[in-house]
C-alpha positions as a LaTeX table, in Angstrom:
\begin{tabular}{lrrr}
\hline
Residue & $x$ (\AA) & $y$ (\AA) & $z$ (\AA) \\
\hline
Unk1 & 0.00 & 0.00 & 0.00 \\
Unk2 & 1.40 & 3.40 & $-0.96$ \\
Unk3 & 1.07 & 5.86 & 1.91 \\
Unk4 & $-0.02$ & 9.43 & 1.00 \\
Unk5 & 2.38 & 12.01 & 2.39 \\
Unk6 & $-0.30$ & 14.02 & 4.18 \\
Unk7 & $-0.76$ & 11.18 & 6.72 \\
Unk8 & 2.43 & 12.43 & 8.35 \\
Unk9 & 1.06 & 15.93 & 8.89 \\
Unk10 & $-0.87$ & 17.50 & 11.74 \\
Unk11 & $-4.54$ & 18.27 & 11.16 \\
Unk12 & $-3.70$ & 21.97 & 10.86 \\
Unk13 & $-1.41$ & 21.15 & 7.93 \\
Unk14 & $-3.74$ & 18.65 & 6.29 \\
Unk15 & $-6.29$ & 19.85 & 3.74 \\
Unk16 & $-9.55$ & 20.23 & 5.67 \\
Unk17 & $-11.66$ & 20.04 & 2.53 \\
Unk18 & $-11.87$ & 16.26 & 2.39 \\
Unk19 & $-12.28$ & 15.85 & 6.15 \\
Unk20 & $-15.11$ & 18.36 & 6.20 \\
Unk21 & $-16.75$ & 16.94 & 3.08 \\
Unk22 & $-16.73$ & 13.41 & 4.48 \\
Unk23 & $-18.16$ & 14.73 & 7.73 \\
Unk24 & $-21.18$ & 16.13 & 5.88 \\
Unk25 & $-21.47$ & 13.00 & 3.70 \\
Unk26 & $-21.58$ & 10.84 & 6.85 \\
Unk27 & $-23.80$ & 13.28 & 8.74 \\
Unk28 & $-27.05$ & 11.44 & 7.84 \\
Unk29 & $-25.83$ & 8.80 & 10.31 \\
Unk30 & $-26.44$ & 11.38 & 13.04 \\
Unk31 & $-30.04$ & 11.76 & 11.95 \\
Unk32 & $-30.84$ & 8.12 & 11.20 \\
Unk33 & $-29.49$ & 6.89 & 14.51 \\
Unk34 & $-30.26$ & 10.07 & 16.52 \\
Unk35 & $-26.57$ & 10.17 & 17.30 \\
Unk36 & $-25.82$ & 11.88 & 20.58 \\
Unk37 & $-22.88$ & 12.32 & 22.94 \\
Unk38 & $-22.29$ & 12.36 & 26.67 \\
Unk39 & $-19.54$ & 14.24 & 28.54 \\
Unk40 & $-17.93$ & 15.45 & 25.32 \\
Unk41 & $-16.68$ & 18.46 & 27.26 \\
Unk42 & $-14.11$ & 16.13 & 28.83 \\
Unk43 & $-12.46$ & 16.00 & 25.42 \\
Unk44 & $-13.14$ & 19.56 & 24.33 \\
Unk45 & $-11.26$ & 20.85 & 27.40 \\
Unk46 & $-7.96$ & 19.60 & 25.92 \\
Unk47 & $-8.35$ & 21.47 & 22.62 \\
Unk48 & $-5.18$ & 23.44 & 21.92 \\
Unk49 & $-3.80$ & 22.51 & 25.35 \\
Unk50 & $-2.39$ & 19.02 & 25.05 \\
Unk51 & $-2.59$ & 15.88 & 22.97 \\
Unk52 & $-4.89$ & 13.13 & 24.18 \\
Unk53 & $-5.31$ & 9.43 & 23.44 \\
Unk54 & $-8.99$ & 8.43 & 23.14 \\
Unk55 & $-9.33$ & 4.72 & 23.88 \\
Unk56 & $-12.47$ & 2.66 & 23.41 \\
Unk57 & $-13.91$ & $-0.81$ & 22.97 \\
Unk58 & $-14.92$ & $-1.97$ & 19.49 \\
Unk59 & $-18.27$ & $-3.66$ & 18.80 \\
Unk60 & $-19.39$ & $-2.32$ & 15.41 \\
Unk61 & $-18.06$ & $-0.94$ & 12.12 \\
Unk62 & $-20.02$ & 2.22 & 13.04 \\
Unk63 & $-17.92$ & 2.92 & 16.18 \\
Unk64 & $-15.23$ & 4.91 & 14.42 \\
Unk65 & $-17.63$ & 6.88 & 12.23 \\
Unk66 & $-19.88$ & 7.81 & 15.17 \\
Unk67 & $-16.93$ & 8.96 & 17.25 \\
Unk68 & $-15.54$ & 10.92 & 14.32 \\
Unk69 & $-18.87$ & 12.68 & 13.82 \\
Unk70 & $-19.20$ & 13.55 & 17.51 \\
Unk71 & $-15.71$ & 15.00 & 17.70 \\
Unk72 & $-15.57$ & 16.92 & 14.39 \\
Unk73 & $-15.77$ & 19.68 & 13.23 \\
Unk74 & $-14.29$ & 21.49 & 16.22 \\
Unk75 & $-11.59$ & 18.88 & 16.74 \\
Unk76 & $-10.04$ & 16.35 & 14.38 \\
Unk77 & $-9.55$ & 12.83 & 15.75 \\
Unk78 & $-6.88$ & 10.72 & 14.04 \\
Unk79 & $-7.77$ & 7.03 & 14.44 \\
Unk80 & $-5.39$ & 4.12 & 14.14 \\
Unk81 & $-6.84$ & 1.73 & 11.54 \\
Unk82 & $-5.50$ & $-1.63$ & 10.52 \\
Unk83 & $-3.70$ & $-1.49$ & 7.19 \\
Unk84 & $-5.87$ & $-4.13$ & 5.47 \\
Unk85 & $-8.90$ & $-1.80$ & 5.65 \\
Unk86 & $-7.25$ & 0.31 & 2.96 \\
Unk87 & $-7.48$ & $-2.60$ & 0.53 \\
Unk88 & $-11.17$ & $-1.65$ & 0.10 \\
Unk89 & $-11.07$ & 1.33 & $-2.25$ \\
Unk90 & $-14.10$ & 3.24 & $-0.94$ \\
Unk91 & $-13.33$ & 2.63 & 2.74 \\
Unk92 & $-9.65$ & 3.32 & 2.20 \\
Unk93 & $-10.50$ & 6.62 & 0.51 \\
Unk94 & $-12.71$ & 7.69 & 3.44 \\
Unk95 & $-10.19$ & 6.66 & 6.09 \\
Unk96 & $-7.28$ & 8.36 & 4.39 \\
Unk97 & $-9.17$ & 11.63 & 3.85 \\
Unk98 & $-10.29$ & 11.55 & 7.49 \\
Unk99 & $-6.63$ & 11.38 & 8.46 \\
Unk100 & $-6.68$ & 7.86 & 9.90 \\
Unk101 & $-3.27$ & 6.30 & 10.55 \\
Unk102 & $-2.69$ & 2.88 & 8.94 \\
Unk103 & $-1.07$ & 0.35 & 11.26 \\
Unk104 & 0.06 & $-3.23$ & 10.70 \\
Unk105 & $-1.80$ & $-5.69$ & 12.89 \\
Unk106 & 0.09 & $-7.96$ & 15.30 \\
Unk107 & 3.39 & $-6.18$ & 14.83 \\
Unk108 & 5.39 & $-3.35$ & 16.32 \\
Unk109 & 4.65 & $-0.88$ & 13.53 \\
Unk110 & 7.19 & 1.78 & 14.43 \\
Unk111 & 6.20 & 4.07 & 11.60 \\
Unk112 & 2.58 & 4.20 & 12.78 \\
Unk113 & 3.66 & 4.65 & 16.40 \\
Unk114 & 5.96 & 7.55 & 15.48 \\
Unk115 & 3.17 & 9.21 & 13.51 \\
Unk116 & 0.79 & 8.91 & 16.48 \\
Unk117 & 3.41 & 10.28 & 18.87 \\
Unk118 & 4.13 & 13.18 & 16.50 \\
Unk119 & 0.43 & 14.11 & 16.41 \\
Unk120 & 0.13 & 13.94 & 20.20 \\
Unk121 & 3.13 & 16.22 & 20.66 \\
Unk122 & 1.33 & 18.67 & 18.34 \\
Unk123 & $-1.68$ & 18.64 & 20.73 \\
Unk124 & $-3.80$ & 16.39 & 18.52 \\
Unk125 & $-6.27$ & 13.59 & 19.26 \\
Unk126 & $-5.28$ & 9.98 & 18.51 \\
Unk127 & $-8.08$ & 7.41 & 18.66 \\
Unk128 & $-7.27$ & 3.78 & 19.50 \\
Unk129 & $-9.42$ & 0.65 & 19.76 \\
Unk130 & $-7.02$ & $-1.84$ & 21.36 \\
Unk131 & $-9.13$ & $-4.90$ & 20.59 \\
Unk132 & $-8.10$ & $-4.42$ & 16.96 \\
Unk133 & $-11.27$ & $-5.99$ & 15.56 \\
Unk134 & $-14.98$ & $-5.92$ & 16.32 \\
Unk135 & $-15.75$ & $-8.04$ & 19.36 \\
Unk136 & $-17.74$ & $-11.13$ & 18.43 \\
Unk137 & $-17.41$ & $-10.45$ & 14.69 \\
Unk138 & $-14.36$ & $-12.61$ & 13.96 \\
Unk139 & $-12.67$ & $-15.75$ & 15.16 \\
Unk140 & $-9.88$ & $-13.78$ & 16.82 \\
Unk141 & $-9.59$ & $-14.11$ & 20.59 \\
Unk142 & $-9.75$ & $-10.67$ & 22.27 \\
Unk143 & $-6.35$ & $-9.61$ & 23.57 \\
Unk144 & $-5.18$ & $-6.49$ & 25.35 \\
Unk145 & $-1.69$ & $-5.04$ & 25.15 \\
Unk146 & 0.08 & $-1.96$ & 26.37 \\
Unk147 & $-0.12$ & $-0.15$ & 23.02 \\
Unk148 & $-2.44$ & 2.72 & 23.96 \\
Unk149 & $-0.45$ & 3.67 & 27.07 \\
Unk150 & 2.82 & 3.21 & 25.15 \\
Unk151 & 1.68 & 5.70 & 22.51 \\
Unk152 & 0.55 & 8.13 & 25.22 \\
Unk153 & 4.02 & 7.94 & 26.74 \\
Unk154 & 5.74 & 8.37 & 23.37 \\
Unk155 & 3.57 & 11.43 & 22.75 \\
Unk156 & 4.83 & 13.16 & 25.89 \\
Unk157 & 2.89 & 11.42 & 28.67 \\
Unk158 & $-0.40$ & 12.84 & 27.45 \\
Unk159 & $-3.69$ & 11.94 & 29.19 \\
Unk160 & $-5.79$ & 8.97 & 28.12 \\
Unk161 & $-9.54$ & 9.48 & 27.77 \\
Unk162 & $-11.80$ & 6.39 & 27.83 \\
Unk163 & $-14.75$ & 6.42 & 25.42 \\
Unk164 & $-17.40$ & 4.06 & 24.10 \\
Unk165 & $-20.14$ & 3.89 & 21.48 \\
Unk166 & $-23.42$ & 2.62 & 22.88 \\
Unk167 & $-25.98$ & 0.66 & 20.80 \\
Unk168 & $-24.00$ & 0.65 & 17.54 \\
Unk169 & $-23.68$ & $-3.13$ & 17.90 \\
Unk170 & $-27.49$ & $-3.42$ & 17.76 \\
Unk171 & $-27.76$ & $-2.03$ & 14.22 \\
Unk172 & $-27.04$ & $-5.37$ & 12.55 \\
Unk173 & $-27.05$ & $-8.52$ & 14.63 \\
Unk174 & $-26.61$ & $-11.97$ & 13.18 \\
Unk175 & $-29.86$ & $-13.39$ & 11.89 \\
Unk176 & $-31.81$ & $-10.16$ & 12.45 \\
Unk177 & $-32.96$ & $-7.29$ & 10.28 \\
Unk178 & $-31.21$ & $-3.93$ & 10.37 \\
Unk179 & $-32.41$ & $-1.82$ & 13.31 \\
Unk180 & $-32.15$ & 1.88 & 14.02 \\
Unk181 & $-31.44$ & 2.35 & 17.73 \\
Unk182 & $-30.39$ & 5.64 & 19.27 \\
Unk183 & $-26.59$ & 5.64 & 19.34 \\
Unk184 & $-24.62$ & 7.54 & 21.97 \\
Unk185 & $-20.90$ & 8.22 & 22.16 \\
Unk186 & $-19.82$ & 8.58 & 25.81 \\
Unk187 & $-16.56$ & 10.01 & 27.12 \\
Unk188 & $-15.13$ & 9.25 & 30.56 \\
Unk189 & $-12.69$ & 11.02 & 32.82 \\
Unk190 & $-9.02$ & 11.34 & 31.88 \\
Unk191 & $-6.35$ & 8.99 & 33.15 \\
Unk192 & $-2.69$ & 9.90 & 33.79 \\
Unk193 & 0.19 & 7.52 & 33.21 \\
Unk194 & 1.96 & 8.79 & 36.32 \\
Unk195 & $-0.78$ & 7.33 & 38.53 \\
Unk196 & 0.50 & 3.85 & 37.71 \\
Unk197 & 4.08 & 4.45 & 38.84 \\
Unk198 & 3.51 & 2.38 & 42.00 \\
Unk199 & 3.46 & $-0.75$ & 39.85 \\
Unk200 & 6.53 & $-2.66$ & 38.69 \\
Unk201 & 7.92 & $-1.00$ & 35.60 \\
Unk202 & 7.10 & $-3.98$ & 33.36 \\
Unk203 & 3.40 & $-3.80$ & 34.30 \\
Unk204 & 2.69 & $-0.06$ & 34.20 \\
Unk205 & 1.71 & 0.42 & 30.58 \\
Unk206 & $-0.37$ & $-2.73$ & 30.28 \\
Unk207 & $-2.12$ & $-2.00$ & 33.59 \\
Unk208 & $-2.91$ & 1.54 & 32.43 \\
Unk209 & $-4.43$ & 0.31 & 29.18 \\
Unk210 & $-6.34$ & $-2.39$ & 31.11 \\
Unk211 & $-7.71$ & 0.23 & 33.50 \\
Unk212 & $-8.74$ & 2.57 & 30.68 \\
Unk213 & $-10.50$ & $-0.23$ & 28.84 \\
Unk214 & $-12.36$ & $-1.23$ & 31.99 \\
Unk215 & $-13.61$ & 2.36 & 32.19 \\
Unk216 & $-14.79$ & 2.11 & 28.58 \\
Unk217 & $-16.68$ & $-1.12$ & 29.19 \\
Unk218 & $-18.15$ & 0.37 & 32.34 \\
Unk219 & $-19.79$ & 3.12 & 30.27 \\
Unk220 & $-20.76$ & 0.62 & 27.59 \\
Unk221 & $-22.52$ & $-1.72$ & 30.03 \\
Unk222 & $-23.81$ & 1.06 & 32.27 \\
Unk223 & $-22.25$ & $-0.39$ & 35.42 \\
Unk224 & $-19.50$ & 0.40 & 37.91 \\
Unk225 & $-15.95$ & $-0.31$ & 36.67 \\
Unk226 & $-15.48$ & $-2.86$ & 39.45 \\
Unk227 & $-18.44$ & $-4.84$ & 38.05 \\
Unk228 & $-16.87$ & $-5.30$ & 34.63 \\
Unk229 & $-15.60$ & $-8.89$ & 34.25 \\
Unk230 & $-12.28$ & $-8.19$ & 32.56 \\
Unk231 & $-11.19$ & $-11.82$ & 32.90 \\
Unk232 & $-14.11$ & $-12.88$ & 30.77 \\
Unk233 & $-13.46$ & $-10.08$ & 28.26 \\
Unk234 & $-9.70$ & $-10.67$ & 28.08 \\
Unk235 & $-8.96$ & $-14.17$ & 29.34 \\
Unk236 & $-5.31$ & $-14.14$ & 28.23 \\
Unk237 & $-4.47$ & $-10.78$ & 29.88 \\
Unk238 & $-3.30$ & $-10.34$ & 33.45 \\
Unk239 & $-6.10$ & $-9.43$ & 35.83 \\
Unk240 & $-5.36$ & $-6.20$ & 37.72 \\
Unk241 & $-8.67$ & $-6.02$ & 39.62 \\
Unk242 & $-7.23$ & $-6.88$ & 43.04 \\
Unk243 & $-4.32$ & $-4.49$ & 42.59 \\
Unk244 & $-6.60$ & $-1.53$ & 41.83 \\
Unk245 & $-8.96$ & $-2.49$ & 44.62 \\
Unk246 & $-6.07$ & $-2.21$ & 47.09 \\
Unk247 & $-4.51$ & 0.81 & 45.32 \\
Unk248 & $-7.32$ & 3.04 & 43.97 \\
Unk249 & $-6.31$ & 5.19 & 41.00 \\
Unk250 & $-6.87$ & 8.94 & 41.65 \\
Unk251 & $-9.80$ & 10.58 & 39.89 \\
Unk252 & $-9.00$ & 13.52 & 37.61 \\
Unk253 & $-11.04$ & 15.99 & 35.61 \\
Unk254 & $-9.99$ & 17.43 & 32.28 \\
Unk255 & $-10.13$ & 20.93 & 33.74 \\
Unk256 & $-7.78$ & 19.92 & 36.52 \\
Unk257 & $-5.25$ & 18.50 & 34.07 \\
Unk258 & $-5.44$ & 21.52 & 31.79 \\
Unk259 & $-4.98$ & 23.84 & 34.77 \\
Unk260 & $-1.87$ & 21.89 & 35.74 \\
Unk261 & $-0.38$ & 22.51 & 32.29 \\
Unk262 & $-0.42$ & 26.30 & 32.68 \\
\hline
\end{tabular}
């Protein structure tokens, strides 16, 4: 796959024409599914102040588009997308013009990681769905790695903001007709890498990503984070539940973090 040069640029340097046009082309999704958002101000507070990694679970092909629509036009999220998606001409065209960053699956794609870090250092938004594929839509076993936290560290220890897309998975379920539920994109409270320094060095990044994903699933299921069964969701990943029960992670607000930057 030949990579267009503008993928290496910040959103301020990229031509906004295509990003804006695709926003308005996709906008009917907002009407059809009564797309709404919750706590978006948690993300808006970082605009022009610091980069931020938005991390979320992945249940539907609509997840990325719904999050993109809720964040644009005021901000421009740059999602990591697996490289094979660009093999589909129409989808590849949309992803590239939206500024998505192609990444090779199941490998340490240094080029993609450097791009993401570059954007974060330029106070941009990088969106990551660590599961890599839609849950329950493939034969791949869900796994969770330290990637999201690693990118946040590479980008200058920027905050991580959990997010989720609610009801998108109900649009098309196996054996059922297409439905049109109300879809909501929810944003949580920011998480700081430094709050995990009490852990052994080799566990910090994975534990941070684990914690952020538990927050995402908490919003998705509408329950307390402690009630999310992460062992069932990620059976091959270390369970940090007991550790965080004994060592609660401090709660932060976006405003508090922004204030600390000044």
